[in-house]
Short mmCIF file of C-alpha atoms in Angstrom, two decimals:
data_model
loop_
_atom_site.label_atom_id
_atom_site.label_comp_id
_atom_site.label_asym_id
_atom_site.label_seq_id
_atom_site.Cartn_x
_atom_site.Cartn_y
_atom_site.Cartn_z
CA MET A 1 0.00 0.00 0.00
CA THR A 2 1.15 3.47 -0.80
CA THR A 3 -0.03 6.82 0.31
CA ALA A 4 -0.93 10.08 -1.23
CA PRO A 5 1.20 13.11 -0.42
CA ALA A 6 0.54 14.48 3.04
CA ARG A 7 -1.84 17.41 3.15
CA PRO A 8 -1.10 20.49 5.25
CA ALA A 9 -2.96 20.39 8.51
CA GLY A 10 -2.64 21.86 11.96
CA PRO A 11 -2.24 20.02 15.25
CA SER A 12 -5.05 17.90 16.60
CA HIS A 13 -7.80 19.56 18.55
CA GLY A 14 -7.51 16.71 21.00
CA ALA A 15 -7.59 12.95 20.58
CA SER A 16 -8.34 11.45 23.93
CA PRO A 17 -10.68 8.46 23.75
CA ALA A 18 -14.38 9.21 23.85
CA THR A 19 -17.30 6.82 23.43
CA PRO A 20 -20.50 8.84 23.70
CA SER A 21 -23.85 7.13 23.86
CA SER A 22 -25.66 7.79 20.60
CA PRO A 23 -29.38 7.72 19.84
CA VAL A 24 -28.55 6.67 16.29
CA ALA A 25 -27.33 3.14 15.61
CA PRO A 26 -24.07 3.49 13.66
CA GLU A 27 -23.32 1.48 10.54
CA SER A 28 -19.91 -0.01 9.85
CA PRO A 29 -17.11 2.45 10.63
CA TYR A 30 -15.28 1.16 7.55
CA ARG A 31 -17.36 2.10 4.52
CA SER A 32 -14.71 3.76 2.34
CA TYR A 33 -11.36 5.54 2.58
CA VAL A 34 -12.11 9.00 1.16
CA TYR A 35 -8.83 10.58 0.07
CA ALA A 36 -10.45 12.41 -2.85
CA TYR A 37 -13.99 13.37 -3.83
CA PRO A 38 -15.77 12.46 -6.03
CA HIS A 39 -14.52 8.88 -6.00
CA LYS A 40 -12.92 7.66 -9.23
CA THR A 41 -15.66 5.04 -9.67
CA ALA A 42 -18.03 8.00 -10.24
CA TYR A 43 -16.01 9.08 -13.29
CA ARG A 44 -17.34 8.30 -16.75
CA THR A 45 -16.05 8.58 -20.33
CA LEU A 46 -16.25 12.20 -21.49
CA SER A 47 -18.06 12.21 -24.83
CA ASP A 48 -16.90 15.73 -25.69
CA ARG A 49 -13.23 15.07 -24.80
CA PRO A 50 -12.60 18.67 -23.65
CA ALA A 51 -9.25 20.23 -24.52
CA LEU A 52 -6.90 20.62 -21.57
CA ARG A 53 -6.17 24.20 -22.56
CA ASP A 54 -9.87 25.02 -22.19
CA LEU A 55 -10.13 23.19 -18.87
CA TRP A 56 -7.23 25.10 -17.33
CA ALA A 57 -8.11 28.51 -18.82
CA GLY A 58 -8.86 30.93 -16.01
CA GLU A 59 -7.92 28.46 -13.26
CA PRO A 60 -5.68 29.68 -10.42
CA GLN A 61 -2.23 28.28 -11.20
CA HIS A 62 0.03 29.92 -8.63
CA ALA A 63 0.19 26.92 -6.26
CA LEU A 64 -0.50 23.69 -8.13
CA SER A 65 0.21 20.16 -6.99
CA LEU A 66 2.07 17.84 -9.39
CA TYR A 67 1.58 14.07 -9.21
CA LEU A 68 3.46 11.53 -11.36
CA HIS A 69 2.10 7.99 -11.33
CA ILE A 70 4.24 4.89 -11.90
CA PRO A 71 2.01 1.79 -12.27
CA PHE A 72 4.57 -0.92 -11.56
CA CYS A 73 5.27 -3.08 -8.49
CA GLU A 74 7.55 -6.02 -7.86
CA VAL A 75 4.62 -7.89 -6.29
CA ARG A 76 0.92 -7.24 -5.77
CA CYS A 77 -0.09 -7.28 -2.11
CA GLY A 78 -3.21 -9.21 -1.18
CA PHE A 79 -5.09 -6.09 -0.06
CA CYS A 80 -4.07 -3.87 -2.98
CA ASN A 81 -6.73 -2.41 -5.28
CA LEU A 82 -4.50 0.33 -6.65
CA PHE A 83 -3.93 0.76 -10.36
CA THR A 84 -0.71 -1.23 -10.77
CA ARG A 85 0.78 -4.26 -12.50
CA ILE A 86 3.41 -6.75 -11.41
CA GLY A 87 6.68 -6.15 -13.21
CA GLY A 88 7.15 -4.93 -16.74
CA PRO A 89 8.37 -6.74 -19.86
CA ASP A 90 11.61 -5.57 -21.40
CA GLY A 91 11.27 -2.02 -22.61
CA LEU A 92 7.90 -1.28 -20.99
CA THR A 93 9.21 1.11 -18.34
CA THR A 94 11.14 3.00 -21.02
CA ALA A 95 8.06 3.16 -23.23
CA TYR A 96 6.00 4.31 -20.24
CA LEU A 97 8.43 7.13 -19.47
CA ASP A 98 8.36 8.08 -23.17
CA ALA A 99 4.56 8.40 -22.94
CA LEU A 100 4.87 10.33 -19.68
CA ASP A 101 7.23 12.71 -21.47
CA ARG A 102 4.72 13.22 -24.30
CA GLN A 103 1.90 13.79 -21.83
CA ALA A 104 3.99 16.29 -19.86
CA ASP A 105 4.62 18.30 -23.04
CA ALA A 106 0.89 18.46 -23.81
CA VAL A 107 -0.14 19.30 -20.26
CA ARG A 108 2.48 22.01 -19.78
CA ALA A 109 1.36 23.63 -23.03
CA ALA A 110 -2.19 23.75 -21.63
CA LEU A 111 -1.10 25.65 -18.50
CA ASP A 112 -0.36 29.35 -18.22
CA ASP A 113 3.20 30.52 -18.79
CA GLY A 114 3.35 31.58 -15.15
CA ALA A 115 1.94 28.34 -13.72
CA ARG A 116 3.82 27.33 -10.57
CA PHE A 117 3.96 24.13 -8.56
CA ALA A 118 3.89 24.29 -4.76
CA LEU A 119 4.50 20.57 -4.14
CA ALA A 120 5.08 17.34 -6.01
CA ALA A 121 4.74 13.61 -5.45
CA PHE A 122 5.72 10.37 -7.16
CA GLY A 123 3.26 7.58 -6.43
CA GLY A 124 1.97 4.35 -7.82
CA GLY A 125 2.32 1.48 -7.86
CA THR A 126 5.86 1.80 -6.59
CA PRO A 127 7.88 4.63 -8.13
CA THR A 128 11.10 3.03 -6.91
CA TYR A 129 10.35 0.05 -9.12
CA LEU A 130 12.17 2.25 -11.66
CA ASP A 131 15.95 1.90 -11.54
CA ALA A 132 18.23 4.80 -10.65
CA ALA A 133 18.64 6.05 -14.23
CA GLU A 134 14.89 5.89 -14.80
CA LEU A 135 14.27 7.85 -11.59
CA GLU A 136 16.64 10.50 -12.91
CA ARG A 137 14.53 10.68 -16.04
CA LEU A 138 11.33 10.87 -13.98
CA CYS A 139 12.75 13.86 -12.10
CA ASP A 140 13.80 15.43 -15.42
CA ILE A 141 10.21 15.16 -16.68
CA ALA A 142 8.92 16.89 -13.54
CA GLU A 143 11.55 19.61 -13.73
CA HIS A 144 12.40 20.22 -17.37
CA ARG A 145 9.03 19.36 -18.96
CA MET A 146 6.65 20.58 -16.25
CA GLY A 147 8.80 23.30 -14.70
CA ALA A 148 8.61 22.08 -11.10
CA ASP A 149 11.67 23.07 -9.07
CA LEU A 150 12.04 19.86 -7.09
CA ARG A 151 14.79 21.25 -4.87
CA ALA A 152 12.65 24.21 -3.85
CA ILE A 153 9.31 22.52 -3.11
CA PRO A 154 8.25 19.51 -1.03
CA LEU A 155 8.63 16.25 -2.96
CA SER A 156 7.12 13.04 -1.60
CA VAL A 157 8.08 9.61 -2.97
CA GLU A 158 6.61 6.20 -2.18
CA ALA A 159 8.80 3.11 -1.88
CA SER A 160 8.76 -0.54 -0.85
CA PRO A 161 11.47 -2.22 1.22
CA ALA A 162 12.73 -4.30 -1.72
CA THR A 163 13.08 -1.29 -4.04
CA ALA A 164 14.52 1.18 -1.51
CA THR A 165 18.05 0.48 -2.70
CA ALA A 166 20.98 2.76 -1.99
CA ASP A 167 21.43 3.91 -5.60
CA ARG A 168 17.76 4.78 -6.01
CA LEU A 169 17.65 6.63 -2.70
CA GLU A 170 20.80 8.54 -3.62
CA VAL A 171 19.12 9.82 -6.80
CA LEU A 172 15.98 10.87 -4.98
CA ALA A 173 17.85 12.64 -2.19
CA ALA A 174 20.07 14.47 -4.67
CA ARG A 175 17.06 15.59 -6.73
CA GLY A 176 15.33 17.12 -3.72
CA ALA A 177 12.96 14.51 -2.26
CA THR A 178 11.89 15.71 1.17
CA ARG A 179 9.63 12.81 2.16
CA LEU A 180 10.13 9.09 1.66
CA SER A 181 7.11 6.93 2.46
CA LEU A 182 7.81 3.25 3.06
CA GLY A 183 5.05 0.66 2.84
CA VAL A 184 5.84 -1.72 5.70
CA GLN A 185 2.32 -2.73 6.85
CA SER A 186 3.63 -5.05 9.60
CA PHE A 187 6.92 -5.84 11.29
CA VAL A 188 5.59 -9.33 12.11
CA ASP A 189 6.55 -11.75 9.35
CA ALA A 190 3.48 -13.97 9.87
CA GLU A 191 1.18 -10.97 9.51
CA ALA A 192 2.96 -9.84 6.36
CA ARG A 193 2.41 -13.30 4.89
CA SER A 194 -1.25 -13.22 5.94
CA ALA A 195 -1.70 -9.94 4.05
CA VAL A 196 0.11 -11.48 1.03
CA ARG A 197 2.99 -9.06 1.55
CA PRO A 198 6.04 -11.29 1.04
CA GLN A 199 8.79 -9.58 3.00
CA LYS A 200 11.00 -10.28 6.01
CA ARG A 201 11.43 -7.92 8.94
CA ALA A 202 15.19 -8.02 8.45
CA ASP A 203 14.74 -6.64 4.92
CA VAL A 204 12.43 -3.91 6.21
CA GLU A 205 14.92 -2.88 8.86
CA ALA A 206 17.73 -2.80 6.30
CA ALA A 207 15.65 -0.58 4.01
CA LEU A 208 14.88 1.79 6.88
CA GLY A 209 18.59 2.01 7.64
CA ARG A 210 19.33 2.99 4.04
CA ILE A 211 16.55 5.58 4.04
CA ARG A 212 17.80 7.20 7.22
CA ALA A 213 21.36 7.18 5.87
CA ALA A 214 20.18 8.98 2.72
CA GLY A 215 19.05 11.90 4.88
CA PHE A 216 15.45 12.55 3.83
CA PRO A 217 13.94 15.18 6.16
CA VAL A 218 10.70 13.20 6.55
CA LEU A 219 10.37 9.44 6.86
CA ASN A 220 6.84 8.06 6.78
CA ILE A 221 6.04 4.46 7.67
CA ASP A 222 2.74 2.85 6.59
CA LEU A 223 1.25 0.22 8.89
CA ILE A 224 -2.00 -1.78 8.61
CA TYR A 225 -4.32 -3.00 11.34
CA GLY A 226 -7.03 -5.65 11.05
CA ILE A 227 -4.85 -8.33 9.43
CA ASP A 228 -6.00 -11.90 10.03
CA GLY A 229 -4.35 -13.18 13.22
CA GLN A 230 -3.25 -9.74 14.40
CA THR A 231 -3.75 -9.02 18.09
CA GLU A 232 -3.41 -5.85 20.11
CA ALA A 233 -0.06 -7.12 21.39
CA SER A 234 1.30 -7.82 17.90
CA TRP A 235 -0.07 -4.47 16.64
CA LEU A 236 1.71 -2.58 19.41
CA HIS A 237 4.82 -4.64 18.68
CA SER A 238 4.80 -3.33 15.09
CA LEU A 239 4.27 0.22 16.31
CA ASP A 240 7.18 -0.05 18.72
CA ALA A 241 9.38 -1.47 15.96
CA ALA A 242 8.51 1.55 13.82
CA LEU A 243 9.08 3.99 16.68
CA VAL A 244 12.67 2.79 17.02
CA TRP A 245 13.32 4.67 13.75
CA GLN A 246 11.65 7.85 15.07
CA PRO A 247 9.69 8.44 11.87
CA GLU A 248 8.46 11.97 11.38
CA GLU A 249 5.14 10.53 10.19
CA LEU A 250 3.20 7.32 10.62
CA TYR A 251 0.12 6.32 8.65
CA LEU A 252 -2.14 3.72 10.29
CA TYR A 253 -4.46 2.10 7.74
CA PRO A 254 -7.41 -0.18 8.49
CA LEU A 255 -7.31 -3.27 6.30
CA TYR A 256 -9.93 -3.31 3.56
CA VAL A 257 -10.71 -6.34 1.41
CA ARG A 258 -11.72 -5.06 -2.02
CA PRO A 259 -13.19 -6.90 -5.02
CA LEU A 260 -10.67 -8.50 -7.41
CA THR A 261 -7.85 -8.38 -4.84
CA GLY A 262 -5.96 -11.39 -3.50
CA LEU A 263 -7.57 -11.29 -0.06
CA ALA A 264 -11.06 -11.09 -1.59
CA ARG A 265 -10.59 -14.64 -2.84
CA ARG A 266 -9.94 -15.98 0.65
CA ALA A 267 -12.52 -17.27 3.10
CA GLU A 268 -13.57 -14.75 5.74
CA PRO A 269 -12.19 -15.79 9.15
CA GLU A 270 -14.71 -13.71 11.14
CA SER A 271 -18.00 -11.88 10.70
CA THR A 272 -18.04 -8.31 9.45
CA ALA A 273 -19.26 -7.08 12.84
CA GLN A 274 -16.43 -8.90 14.63
CA TRP A 275 -13.87 -7.55 12.19
CA ASP A 276 -15.22 -4.01 12.54
CA ALA A 277 -14.98 -4.24 16.32
CA ARG A 278 -11.44 -5.61 16.14
CA ARG A 279 -10.27 -2.93 13.72
CA LEU A 280 -11.82 -0.18 15.83
CA ALA A 281 -10.16 -1.54 18.98
CA LEU A 282 -6.79 -1.76 17.21
CA TYR A 283 -7.18 1.79 15.87
CA ARG A 284 -7.82 3.14 19.37
CA ALA A 285 -4.89 1.20 20.80
CA GLY A 286 -2.57 2.48 18.07
CA ARG A 287 -3.81 6.06 18.34
CA ASP A 288 -3.35 6.16 22.10
CA HIS A 289 0.08 4.55 21.83
CA LEU A 290 1.32 7.18 19.38
CA LEU A 291 -0.17 10.07 21.34
CA ALA A 292 1.64 8.78 24.43
CA HIS A 293 4.89 8.76 22.44
CA GLY A 294 4.73 12.41 21.42
CA TYR A 295 2.86 12.18 18.12
CA GLN A 296 0.05 14.51 17.07
CA GLN A 297 -3.00 13.22 15.23
CA VAL A 298 -3.50 14.96 11.88
CA SER A 299 -6.29 12.72 10.59
CA MET A 300 -7.70 9.28 11.29
CA ARG A 301 -4.71 7.77 9.50
CA MET A 302 -1.90 10.30 9.83
CA PHE A 303 0.22 10.97 12.90
CA ARG A 304 3.12 13.42 12.98
CA ARG A 305 5.93 13.48 15.52
CA ALA A 306 5.82 16.73 17.48
CA ALA A 307 8.20 19.42 16.17
CA SER A 308 9.09 17.36 13.09
CA PRO A 309 9.30 18.97 9.64
CA GLN A 310 6.06 19.06 7.69
CA ALA A 311 6.09 17.27 4.36
CA GLY A 312 3.41 19.42 2.74
CA SER A 313 3.40 22.96 1.45
CA GLY A 314 1.59 25.69 3.34
CA GLU A 315 0.87 27.37 0.00
CA TYR A 316 -1.21 24.50 -1.35
CA ALA A 317 -4.79 23.90 -0.20
CA CYS A 318 -6.24 20.60 -1.40
CA GLN A 319 -9.78 21.99 -1.12
CA THR A 320 -9.25 24.78 -3.65
CA ASP A 321 -5.96 24.49 -5.56
CA GLY A 322 -5.57 22.43 -8.71
CA MET A 323 -3.73 19.16 -9.16
CA VAL A 324 -1.92 18.13 -12.33
CA GLY A 325 -1.60 14.38 -12.69
CA LEU A 326 0.70 12.62 -15.17
CA GLY A 327 0.55 8.90 -15.86
CA CYS A 328 -2.25 6.49 -16.66
CA GLY A 329 -3.37 6.13 -13.03
CA ALA A 330 -3.21 9.82 -12.09
CA ARG A 331 -6.07 12.24 -11.64
CA SER A 332 -6.13 15.96 -12.35
CA TYR A 333 -8.39 18.49 -10.63
CA THR A 334 -9.70 21.78 -11.93
CA SER A 335 -12.57 23.70 -10.35
CA ARG A 336 -14.91 22.54 -13.13
CA LEU A 337 -13.78 19.00 -13.89
CA HIS A 338 -11.88 16.14 -12.28
CA TYR A 339 -10.39 13.92 -14.95
CA SER A 340 -8.13 10.92 -15.48
CA PHE A 341 -7.77 7.83 -17.66
CA ASP A 342 -9.66 4.55 -17.38
CA TYR A 343 -9.39 2.64 -14.09
CA ALA A 344 -9.15 -1.06 -13.33
CA VAL A 345 -7.93 -3.55 -10.70
CA ASP A 346 -8.00 -6.80 -12.64
CA ALA A 347 -4.50 -7.58 -13.92
CA THR A 348 -5.58 -8.11 -17.53
CA GLU A 349 -7.49 -4.83 -17.62
CA VAL A 350 -4.62 -2.94 -15.99
CA ARG A 351 -2.20 -4.24 -18.61
CA ARG A 352 -4.59 -3.19 -21.38
CA ILE A 353 -4.89 0.36 -20.02
CA ILE A 354 -1.12 0.68 -19.60
CA ASP A 355 -0.58 -0.58 -23.15
CA ASP A 356 -3.14 1.93 -24.46
CA TYR A 357 -1.42 4.74 -22.55
CA VAL A 358 2.01 3.80 -23.87
CA ALA A 359 0.66 3.78 -27.44
CA THR A 360 -0.99 7.21 -27.08
CA GLU A 361 0.62 9.99 -29.07
CA GLU A 362 -1.81 12.84 -28.34
CA PHE A 363 -2.57 13.89 -24.75
CA ARG A 364 -4.28 17.24 -25.30
CA HIS A 365 -7.78 16.16 -24.20
CA ALA A 366 -9.43 14.79 -21.06
CA VAL A 367 -10.78 11.27 -21.52
CA VAL A 368 -12.58 10.20 -18.33
CA GLY A 369 -13.92 12.42 -15.57
CA ARG A 370 -16.65 13.97 -13.48
CA ALA A 371 -17.95 17.54 -13.77
CA MET A 372 -17.87 19.57 -10.56
CA THR A 373 -21.17 21.30 -9.81
CA PRO A 374 -21.47 23.97 -7.07
CA ASP A 375 -23.01 21.34 -4.78
CA GLU A 376 -20.17 18.89 -5.41
CA ALA A 377 -17.61 21.66 -4.74
CA ARG A 378 -19.25 22.30 -1.36
CA ARG A 379 -19.23 18.59 -0.53
CA ARG A 380 -15.60 18.24 -1.56
CA HIS A 381 -14.51 21.23 0.52
CA LEU A 382 -16.37 19.90 3.56
CA VAL A 383 -15.10 16.32 3.20
CA GLN A 384 -11.46 17.26 2.69
CA SER A 385 -11.52 19.68 5.62
CA LEU A 386 -13.68 17.79 8.11
CA LEU A 387 -11.63 14.59 7.84
CA GLN A 388 -8.58 16.49 9.10
CA ALA A 389 -8.27 16.63 12.87
CA ASP A 390 -8.03 20.41 12.75
CA GLY A 391 -11.40 20.62 11.03
CA LEU A 392 -12.91 23.37 8.92
CA PRO A 393 -12.79 27.11 9.70
CA VAL A 394 -16.43 28.09 9.19
CA ALA A 395 -15.45 31.61 8.08
CA GLU A 396 -13.27 30.13 5.32
CA TYR A 397 -16.19 28.09 4.02
CA ARG A 398 -18.53 31.10 4.18
CA ALA A 399 -16.03 33.28 2.33
CA ARG A 400 -15.87 30.78 -0.53
CA PHE A 401 -19.52 29.75 -0.79
CA GLY A 402 -21.55 32.52 0.87
CA SER A 403 -23.16 30.06 3.27
CA THR A 404 -22.23 27.83 6.21
CA PRO A 405 -21.92 24.04 6.34
CA ALA A 406 -24.88 23.95 8.74
CA GLU A 407 -27.02 25.75 6.15
CA ASP A 408 -25.87 23.52 3.28
CA PHE A 409 -25.83 20.15 5.09
CA PRO A 410 -28.25 20.39 8.04
CA VAL A 411 -29.40 16.76 7.90
CA GLU A 412 -25.92 15.24 7.70
CA LEU A 413 -24.42 17.43 10.42
CA ALA A 414 -27.38 16.83 12.73
CA ASP A 415 -26.82 13.11 12.25
CA PHE A 416 -23.12 13.45 13.06
CA GLU A 417 -23.93 15.46 16.17
CA ALA A 418 -26.46 12.88 17.32
CA ARG A 419 -23.81 10.20 17.02
CA GLY A 420 -21.31 12.24 19.06
CA TRP A 421 -19.03 12.69 16.08
CA LEU A 422 -18.70 16.49 16.24
CA SER A 423 -16.60 18.55 18.64
CA THR A 424 -18.30 21.22 20.68
CA GLY A 425 -17.67 24.91 20.03
CA VAL A 426 -15.57 25.06 23.19
CA ASP A 427 -13.21 22.41 21.81
CA ALA A 428 -12.90 24.07 18.39
CA PRO A 429 -14.14 27.70 18.43
CA GLY A 430 -15.05 28.94 14.97
CA ARG A 431 -14.40 25.52 13.49
CA LEU A 432 -16.44 22.54 12.45
CA ALA A 433 -14.39 19.58 13.62
CA LEU A 434 -14.81 15.90 14.37
CA SER A 435 -14.63 14.67 17.93
CA PRO A 436 -12.13 11.90 18.73
CA GLU A 437 -14.92 9.39 18.16
CA GLY A 438 -15.83 11.14 14.92
CA LEU A 439 -12.24 10.82 13.70
CA ALA A 440 -12.39 7.11 14.51
CA HIS A 441 -15.40 6.91 12.19
CA SER A 442 -13.89 9.01 9.38
CA ASP A 443 -14.47 6.19 6.88
CA ALA A 444 -18.20 6.45 7.60
CA VAL A 445 -18.33 10.25 7.84
CA GLY A 446 -16.86 10.80 4.37
CA PRO A 447 -19.24 8.51 2.44
CA MET A 448 -22.24 9.96 4.30
CA LEU A 449 -21.44 13.31 2.65
CA PHE A 450 -21.45 11.91 -0.90
CA SER A 451 -24.13 13.35 -3.17
CA PRO A 452 -26.98 11.09 -4.35
CA GLU A 453 -25.66 11.41 -7.91
CA VAL A 454 -22.18 10.24 -6.95
CA ARG A 455 -23.60 7.35 -4.92
CA THR A 456 -25.68 6.26 -7.91
CA LEU A 457 -22.68 6.38 -10.25
CA MET A 458 -20.50 4.46 -7.79
CA ALA A 459 -23.19 1.81 -7.31
CA ALA A 460 -23.50 1.40 -11.08
CA TYR A 461 -19.75 1.08 -11.63
CA GLU A 462 -18.70 -2.39 -12.74
CA ALA A 463 -15.39 -3.44 -11.21
CA LYS A 464 -12.89 -4.62 -13.79
#
């Protein structure tokens, strides 16, 4: 599992455990991880294929985010539903970078001459599947084609233990990477096997040593809870093993079992209700453990060591500023349209989409996407702010939309309040923020704010 670049956020408003009695019976706390809205399964083929130049005309371009997607991994983890393929035949990575170069040329031509990037990220897949020379070329595309000054802005890169080799890390450090995110998931070998993550703890520790030696300002470690056979003791054991390395950030992910993934083909060892209860208990244990060790909670998943450097850019606001995505699994965001390429999980379909991307010569039009209405813009702003521990400044929302969240979403917010998921005004004056229990239920809060139209599109999407 890999992570998206960290979003700027302030310190937690407080994360002590709280279990209020609620008059409303809650559904599963694990409905969907909402890292972007609308969800990509709500995208559809764009019949008019709008020109990128028209989409970006008039858009604020002073603080854009740049994302380059590499759809290759050395192995597919059992829980993974990301757009990625295992390995690449001879010449495929070169051909992919050639296509990325062509796309970068077309996209940069669609932006204003003065367009500026405030942060960048390489994700996937596993960007460090590329060898050192290919990583140099990837950085060249970001810098020389797109105009992103990688040494002057935050640059986040995702890696796996097997691909975090010294030569690759040396390239990334020299080119300005400020954050290296390592997908570990568990320091317990038996749990890694259970999650179909074939790795040994000794290899993980060796990779962490190389990363620290390379000198990246921010090390992030991804861990997963809810793995079959995982107990609170083994979960805390993994956390303690991670804490030895004093990572500036830790992401704690609940395990999801998605259609067409390796784990989806296995028999379920426990009922959904039992699994939900176990994941929620492990989340609380992990949260409290990190808070006791000097970490601040930034969101349900993200924890930052106090006084550590921040990986994000204070100039970029994910609620309002645009994102430019390059690669066949990347999305781009303008105020009027979110767009991407086709999406799949099944290995055969992923290979087909990558082959189509590599063969594409002309990248001047958007292919797949979802138009952003005023209502969807409000929902997106609320979702991406409320799911941060710091919450949403109500005045900021009013300044953008001329209304308040309570006026726009009275039913949803009343429901959250009835469940005990909202902080009181005393806890967060002038802000709409989740309570500690609300943060624990972030994966229910987000989907409950989806529009009926987006829910209908997602329900009609056929996994492939």
